[in-house]
Coordinates of C-alpha atoms in Angstrom, one line a residue:
M30 CA 254.5 203.1 128.0
E31 CA 254.8 205.8 130.6
V32 CA 253.2 209.1 129.6
N33 CA 254.1 212.5 131.1
I34 CA 252.3 215.7 130.5
V35 CA 254.9 218.5 130.4
T36 CA 255.1 222.1 129.3
L37 CA 258.1 223.6 127.5
P38 CA 258.7 227.3 127.0
A39 CA 259.1 228.7 123.6
F40 CA 262.4 227.9 121.9
K41 CA 264.3 228.3 118.6
V42 CA 265.9 225.5 116.7
R43 CA 268.6 226.2 114.1
G44 CA 269.5 223.6 111.5
R45 CA 268.2 222.2 108.2
K46 CA 264.8 221.6 106.7
W47 CA 263.9 218.4 104.8
E48 CA 260.6 217.9 102.9
G49 CA 259.6 214.7 101.2
T50 CA 257.4 211.7 100.9
Y51 CA 257.6 208.6 103.1
Q52 CA 259.4 206.8 100.3
Q53 CA 262.1 209.5 100.5
V54 CA 262.7 209.1 104.2
P55 CA 266.1 207.4 103.8
G56 CA 267.4 210.7 102.6
L57 CA 266.3 212.4 105.8
K58 CA 269.0 210.5 107.8
E59 CA 271.7 212.2 105.7
V60 CA 270.2 215.6 106.6
I61 CA 270.1 214.7 110.3
K62 CA 273.8 213.5 110.2
K63 CA 274.8 216.6 108.3
V64 CA 273.3 218.9 111.0
E65 CA 275.0 216.9 113.8
N66 CA 278.3 217.4 112.0
E67 CA 277.6 221.2 111.8
K68 CA 276.9 221.4 115.5
E69 CA 279.9 223.6 116.3
E70 CA 278.9 226.2 113.6
I71 CA 275.3 226.2 114.8
N72 CA 276.5 227.0 118.4
P73 CA 273.7 225.2 120.3
M74 CA 272.7 226.0 123.9
D75 CA 272.9 222.3 124.7
P76 CA 275.2 220.4 122.3
D77 CA 274.3 217.0 123.7
Y78 CA 270.7 217.0 122.3
Q79 CA 269.5 217.4 118.7
W80 CA 265.8 218.1 117.8
G81 CA 263.8 216.5 115.0
L82 CA 260.6 218.5 114.4
S83 CA 258.1 216.9 112.0
V84 CA 255.1 218.7 110.6
H85 CA 252.7 216.6 108.6
T86 CA 251.4 219.1 106.1
I87 CA 252.2 217.1 103.0
E88 CA 250.0 214.3 101.7
N89 CA 252.0 211.0 101.9
G90 CA 254.9 212.8 103.5
F91 CA 256.0 215.5 105.9
V92 CA 258.3 218.5 106.6
H93 CA 261.1 217.7 109.0
F94 CA 263.4 220.2 110.7
S95 CA 266.6 218.9 112.2
G96 CA 268.6 221.1 114.5
F97 CA 269.8 222.3 117.8
E98 CA 268.2 224.7 120.3
V99 CA 269.8 228.1 120.1
E100 CA 269.5 231.5 121.8
D101 CA 266.6 233.5 120.3
A102 CA 268.6 236.6 119.5
N103 CA 271.5 234.9 117.8
T104 CA 270.5 234.3 114.1
Q105 CA 272.8 232.9 111.4
E106 CA 272.0 233.3 107.7
D107 CA 273.7 229.9 106.8
Y108 CA 271.0 227.9 108.5
E109 CA 267.2 227.8 108.7
E110 CA 265.5 228.4 112.0
M111 CA 262.2 227.2 113.4
N112 CA 260.5 228.9 116.3
V113 CA 258.5 226.6 118.6
Q114 CA 255.9 228.3 120.7
F115 CA 255.1 227.5 124.3
H116 CA 253.1 224.2 124.4
T117 CA 251.8 221.5 126.7
Y118 CA 253.0 218.1 125.5
M119 CA 252.3 214.5 125.8
N120 CA 255.8 213.1 126.4
V121 CA 257.1 209.6 126.2
H122 CA 260.6 208.0 126.0
H123 CA 261.3 205.7 123.1
P124 CA 263.9 203.1 124.5
K125 CA 266.7 201.6 122.7
G126 CA 265.8 198.1 121.5
R127 CA 262.1 198.8 120.8
D128 CA 260.6 199.3 117.3
I129 CA 259.8 202.9 116.7
G130 CA 256.5 201.9 115.0
E131 CA 255.4 200.2 118.2
T132 CA 256.1 203.3 120.3
Y133 CA 254.1 205.5 117.9
A134 CA 251.3 202.9 117.7
S135 CA 251.1 203.2 121.5
I136 CA 251.0 207.0 121.3
Y137 CA 248.2 206.8 118.7
Q138 CA 246.2 204.5 121.0
W139 CA 246.7 206.8 123.9
F140 CA 245.1 209.6 121.9
R141 CA 242.3 207.3 120.6
D142 CA 241.6 206.4 124.3
G143 CA 240.6 210.0 124.8
N144 CA 243.4 211.1 127.1
A145 CA 244.0 214.3 125.1
K146 CA 243.7 215.8 121.6
P147 CA 246.7 216.8 119.4
Y148 CA 247.3 220.5 119.0
L149 CA 246.4 221.8 115.6
E150 CA 247.5 225.1 114.1
P151 CA 244.5 227.2 112.9
A152 CA 243.8 227.1 109.2
T153 CA 246.4 224.4 108.5
N154 CA 245.7 221.1 106.7
Y155 CA 247.4 218.0 108.2
Y156 CA 247.7 214.5 106.8
D157 CA 248.5 212.5 109.9
G158 CA 246.7 211.7 113.2
L159 CA 249.7 213.2 115.0
P160 CA 250.2 216.3 113.0
L161 CA 253.2 217.6 115.0
K162 CA 255.9 215.2 116.3
F163 CA 258.9 216.6 118.1
E164 CA 261.8 214.2 118.9
K165 CA 264.8 215.1 121.1
Y166 CA 267.8 212.8 120.5
P167 CA 271.0 212.5 122.5
V168 CA 273.8 213.1 120.0
D169 CA 275.5 209.9 121.1
R170 CA 272.6 207.7 120.0
D171 CA 272.9 204.7 117.8
F172 CA 271.3 205.7 114.4
D173 CA 270.2 202.0 113.8
D174 CA 268.7 201.6 117.3
P175 CA 268.1 205.0 118.8
H176 CA 266.6 206.1 122.1
F177 CA 265.0 209.5 122.4
D178 CA 262.2 211.5 123.9
I179 CA 259.0 212.2 121.9
Y180 CA 256.9 215.4 122.5
I181 CA 253.4 215.7 120.9
P182 CA 251.8 219.1 121.4
I183 CA 248.3 218.7 122.9
Q184 CA 245.3 221.0 123.2
A185 CA 245.4 222.6 126.6

């Protein structure tokens, strides 16, 4: 696994929020597909890439925000928006043909090896060792065997 340390400027993602337990994750795929189908209405800056932003603030589950990066000043009431602040990230590519669980196991190990510490929002309770997981998917991915980039915010 090749790890890169990158910084991304602050950005806004417009789309839909899903919240649920790990057992309810199959329903998340429907939200992701719905957002992809709403791409033209969302008016993304880069229509070729969709974001999946997971925040692990629910015990035995998480909050997921699926959407596209949009211009900051352009708000639409029909959709929810999430502002992502400037961060330094641990970044890896998950390749097509590899089990997603294996990729995340490697990421967990990278953190256990002491390479960095995950970023934590002050006064927030998290229920996962990687509390914030941001994934950037090409819209032409295979839903059953996807390839995408993973960004884990780290403490600077």
